[in-house]
Coordinates of C-alpha atoms in Angstrom, one line a residue:
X1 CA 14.6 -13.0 -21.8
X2 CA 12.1 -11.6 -19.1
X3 CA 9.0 -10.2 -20.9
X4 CA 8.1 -6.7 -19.8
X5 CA 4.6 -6.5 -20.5
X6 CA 1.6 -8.6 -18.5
X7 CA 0.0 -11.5 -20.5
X8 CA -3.3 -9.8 -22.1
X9 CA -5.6 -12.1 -20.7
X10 CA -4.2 -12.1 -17.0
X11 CA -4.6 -8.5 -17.2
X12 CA -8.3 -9.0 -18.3
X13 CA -9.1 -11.7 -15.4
X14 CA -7.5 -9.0 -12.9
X15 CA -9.3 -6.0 -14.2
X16 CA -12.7 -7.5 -14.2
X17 CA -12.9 -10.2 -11.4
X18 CA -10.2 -8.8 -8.8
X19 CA -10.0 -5.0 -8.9
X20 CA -13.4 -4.5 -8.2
X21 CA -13.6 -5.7 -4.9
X22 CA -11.3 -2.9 -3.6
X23 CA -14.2 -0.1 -4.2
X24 CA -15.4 -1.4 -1.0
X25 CA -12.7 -0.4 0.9
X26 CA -12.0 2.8 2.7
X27 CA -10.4 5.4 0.8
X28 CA -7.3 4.4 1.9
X29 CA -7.4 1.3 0.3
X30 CA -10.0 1.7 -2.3
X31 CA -9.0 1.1 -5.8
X32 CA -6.7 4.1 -6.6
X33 CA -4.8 2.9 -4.0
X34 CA -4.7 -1.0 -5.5
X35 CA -4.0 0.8 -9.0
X36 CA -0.9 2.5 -7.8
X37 CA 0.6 -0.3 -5.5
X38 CA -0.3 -2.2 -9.2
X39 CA 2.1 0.0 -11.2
X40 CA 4.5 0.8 -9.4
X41 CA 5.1 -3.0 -8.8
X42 CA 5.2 -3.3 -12.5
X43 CA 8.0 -0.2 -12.9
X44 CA 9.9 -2.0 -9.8
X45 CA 9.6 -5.5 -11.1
X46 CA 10.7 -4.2 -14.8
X47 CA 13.9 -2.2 -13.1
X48 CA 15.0 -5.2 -11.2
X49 CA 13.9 -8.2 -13.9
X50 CA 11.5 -9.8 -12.1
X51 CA 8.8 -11.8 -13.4
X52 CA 5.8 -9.3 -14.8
X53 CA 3.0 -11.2 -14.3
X54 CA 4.2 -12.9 -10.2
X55 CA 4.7 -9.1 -9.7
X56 CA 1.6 -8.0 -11.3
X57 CA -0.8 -10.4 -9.7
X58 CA 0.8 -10.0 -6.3
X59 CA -0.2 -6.4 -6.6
X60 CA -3.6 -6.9 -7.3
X61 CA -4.3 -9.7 -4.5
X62 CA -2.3 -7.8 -1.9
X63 CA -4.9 -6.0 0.0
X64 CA -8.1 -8.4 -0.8
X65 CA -7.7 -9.4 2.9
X66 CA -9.6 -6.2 3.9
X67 CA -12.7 -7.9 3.2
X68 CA -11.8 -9.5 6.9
X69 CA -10.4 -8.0 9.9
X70 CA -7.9 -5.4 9.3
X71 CA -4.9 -6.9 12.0
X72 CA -4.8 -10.1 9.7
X73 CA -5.6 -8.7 6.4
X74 CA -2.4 -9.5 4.5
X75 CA -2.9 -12.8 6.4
X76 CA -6.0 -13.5 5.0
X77 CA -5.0 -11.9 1.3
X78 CA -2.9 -15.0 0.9
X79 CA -4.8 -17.5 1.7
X80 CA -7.4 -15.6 -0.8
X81 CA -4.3 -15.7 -3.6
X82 CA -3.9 -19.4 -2.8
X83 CA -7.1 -20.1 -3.1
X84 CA -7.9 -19.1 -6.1
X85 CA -7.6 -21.8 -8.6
X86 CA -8.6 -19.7 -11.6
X87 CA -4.8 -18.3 -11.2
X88 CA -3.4 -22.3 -12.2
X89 CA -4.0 -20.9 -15.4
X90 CA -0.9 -18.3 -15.5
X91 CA 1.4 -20.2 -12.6
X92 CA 3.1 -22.8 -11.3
X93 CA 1.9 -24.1 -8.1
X94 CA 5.5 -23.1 -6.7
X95 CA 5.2 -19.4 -8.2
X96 CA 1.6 -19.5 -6.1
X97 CA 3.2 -20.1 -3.1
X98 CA 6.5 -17.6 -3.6
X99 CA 3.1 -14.8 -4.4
X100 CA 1.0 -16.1 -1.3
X101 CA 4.4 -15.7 0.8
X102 CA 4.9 -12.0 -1.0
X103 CA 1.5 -10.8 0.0
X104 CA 1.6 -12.4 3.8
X105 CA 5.3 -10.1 4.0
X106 CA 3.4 -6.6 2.1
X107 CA 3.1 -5.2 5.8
X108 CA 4.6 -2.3 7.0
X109 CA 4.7 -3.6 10.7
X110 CA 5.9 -6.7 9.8
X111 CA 8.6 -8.3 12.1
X112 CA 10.8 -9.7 9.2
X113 CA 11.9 -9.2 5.9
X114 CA 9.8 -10.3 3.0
X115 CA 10.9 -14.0 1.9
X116 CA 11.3 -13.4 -1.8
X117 CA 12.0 -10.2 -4.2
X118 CA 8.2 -10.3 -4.9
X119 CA 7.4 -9.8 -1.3
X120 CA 10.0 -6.7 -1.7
X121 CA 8.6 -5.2 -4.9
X122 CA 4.9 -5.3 -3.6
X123 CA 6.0 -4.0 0.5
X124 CA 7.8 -1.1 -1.2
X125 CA 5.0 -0.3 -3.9
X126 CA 2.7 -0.3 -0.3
X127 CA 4.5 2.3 0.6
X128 CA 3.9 5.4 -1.6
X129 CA 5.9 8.1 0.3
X130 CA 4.8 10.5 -1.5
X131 CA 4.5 13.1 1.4
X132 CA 1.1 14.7 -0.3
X133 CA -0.4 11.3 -0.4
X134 CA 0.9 9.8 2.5
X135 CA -0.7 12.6 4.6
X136 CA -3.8 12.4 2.7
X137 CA -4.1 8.7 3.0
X138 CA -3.6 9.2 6.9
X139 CA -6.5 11.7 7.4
X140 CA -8.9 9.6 5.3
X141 CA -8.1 7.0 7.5
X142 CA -8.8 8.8 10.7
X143 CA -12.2 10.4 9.0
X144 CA -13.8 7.1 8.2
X145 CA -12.2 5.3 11.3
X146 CA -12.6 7.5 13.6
X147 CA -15.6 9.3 12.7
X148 CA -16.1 10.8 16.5
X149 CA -12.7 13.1 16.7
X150 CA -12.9 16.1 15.9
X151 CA -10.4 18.0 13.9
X152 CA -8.2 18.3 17.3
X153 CA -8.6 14.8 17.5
X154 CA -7.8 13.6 14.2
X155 CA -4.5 16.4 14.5
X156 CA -3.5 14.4 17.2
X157 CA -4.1 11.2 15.7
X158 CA -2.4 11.9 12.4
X159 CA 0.6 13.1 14.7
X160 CA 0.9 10.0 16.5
X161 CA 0.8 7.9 13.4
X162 CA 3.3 9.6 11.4
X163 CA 5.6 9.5 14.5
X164 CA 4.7 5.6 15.2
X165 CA 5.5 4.7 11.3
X166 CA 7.8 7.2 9.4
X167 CA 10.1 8.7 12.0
X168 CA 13.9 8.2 12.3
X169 CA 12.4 5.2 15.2
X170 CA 9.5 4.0 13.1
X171 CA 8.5 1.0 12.4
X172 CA 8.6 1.2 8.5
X173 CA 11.3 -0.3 6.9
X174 CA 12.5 -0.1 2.6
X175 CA 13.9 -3.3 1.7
X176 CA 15.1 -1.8 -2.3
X177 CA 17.8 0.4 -1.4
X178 CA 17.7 3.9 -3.8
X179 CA 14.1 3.6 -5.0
X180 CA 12.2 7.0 -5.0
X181 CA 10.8 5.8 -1.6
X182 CA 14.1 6.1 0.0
X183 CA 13.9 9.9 -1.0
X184 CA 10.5 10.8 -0.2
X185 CA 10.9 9.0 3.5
X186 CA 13.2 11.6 3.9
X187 CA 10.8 14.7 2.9
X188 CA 8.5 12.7 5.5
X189 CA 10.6 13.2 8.4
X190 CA 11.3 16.7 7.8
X191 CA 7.9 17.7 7.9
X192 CA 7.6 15.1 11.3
X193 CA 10.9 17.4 12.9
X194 CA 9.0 20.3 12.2
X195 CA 5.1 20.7 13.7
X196 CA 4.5 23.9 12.7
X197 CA 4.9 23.2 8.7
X198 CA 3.3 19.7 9.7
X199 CA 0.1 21.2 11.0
X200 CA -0.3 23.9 7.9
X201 CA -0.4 20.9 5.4
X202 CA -2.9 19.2 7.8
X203 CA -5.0 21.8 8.1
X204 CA -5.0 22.8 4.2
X205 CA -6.0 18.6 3.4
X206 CA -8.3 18.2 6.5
X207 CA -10.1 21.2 5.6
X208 CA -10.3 20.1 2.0
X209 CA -11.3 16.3 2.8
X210 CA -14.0 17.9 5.4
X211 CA -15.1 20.6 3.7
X212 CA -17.8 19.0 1.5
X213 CA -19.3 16.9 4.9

């Protein structure tokens, strides 16, 4: 029988020696962003049977790599899982590797299909489609990035973006077919095949993101 719940003190080592590096990162990627990719690996993981705690700790080393450069991040997030002795403490050394594998396969641009059901679980809790927070998340990213656009700039970035990664001929793919992804990619694309409604949410969140600056 598969327990649901995350051992106590693997929870404890994560919350206090792992999480806390995110806040570093840009507010794409900051710790809200590790905390939600965290549980909805745990609701995925429970739904299919998974193992809690590989799908747990795979969440929380996922995006470590961002303490590097960005283009290798997930990369470099598994050789940071791997390295991490401290985790011999929970795993096997073949569970390591299946979670080192899982984090390396988390990318949305990656080429091929995640090696394992862990590197499914964490790649789709990567991608929260929620439209609101997909769009949000995409701004932020142009404001800190790309500090010298201005808002005609970042429009135009935030355009191209969506287009490259959530259109019908994106480059984003779901690997757990009827997860509340699949439904929300589809709200995505509406707004992308129409510009008008596009730019009124863009506006509204720029405006809100900016407004304080």
């Amino acid at each position: 029988m598969i327990d649901n719940n995350v051992s106590l003190d693997l929870m404890e080592f994560i919350e206090t020696d792992i999480l806390p590096r995110y806040t570093s990162f840009d507010k794409a990627h900051n710790l809200t962003h590790a905390t939600r990719v965290i549980n909805r690996s745990l609701a995925l993981a429970r739904h299919i049977g998974a193992d809690i705690n590989m799908a747990y700790a795979t969440a929380a080393y996922h995006d470590l790599g961002l303490e590097g450069p960005r283009a290798i991040h997930h990369i470099t997030s598994g050789k940071i899982l791997a390295a991490d002795i401290r985790l011999r403490k929970w795993f096997s050394a073949d569970q390591i590797k299946i979670m080192k594998e899982a984090v390396e396969d988390h990318r949305a641009s990656a080429s091929h299909a995640p090696r394992s059901i862990y590197g499914k679980i964490v790649a789709e809790a990567d991608r929260d489609l929620e439209p609101e927070i997909v769009f949000t998340r995409t701004i932020e990213f142009g404001i800190d990035h790309y500090p010298e656009k201005d808002k005609e700039g970042q429009w135009a970035r935030f355009r191209e973006h969506l287009d490259n990664k959530y259109s019908t001929n994106g480059y984003i793919k779901l690997w757990i077919p009827g997860a509340e992804n699949e439904r929300n990619l589809k709200r995505i694309r509406e707004y992308i095949n129409n510009s008008a409604e596009l730019r009124k949410v863009f506006d509204r969140l720029y405006d809100s993101l900016t407004k304080n600056k």
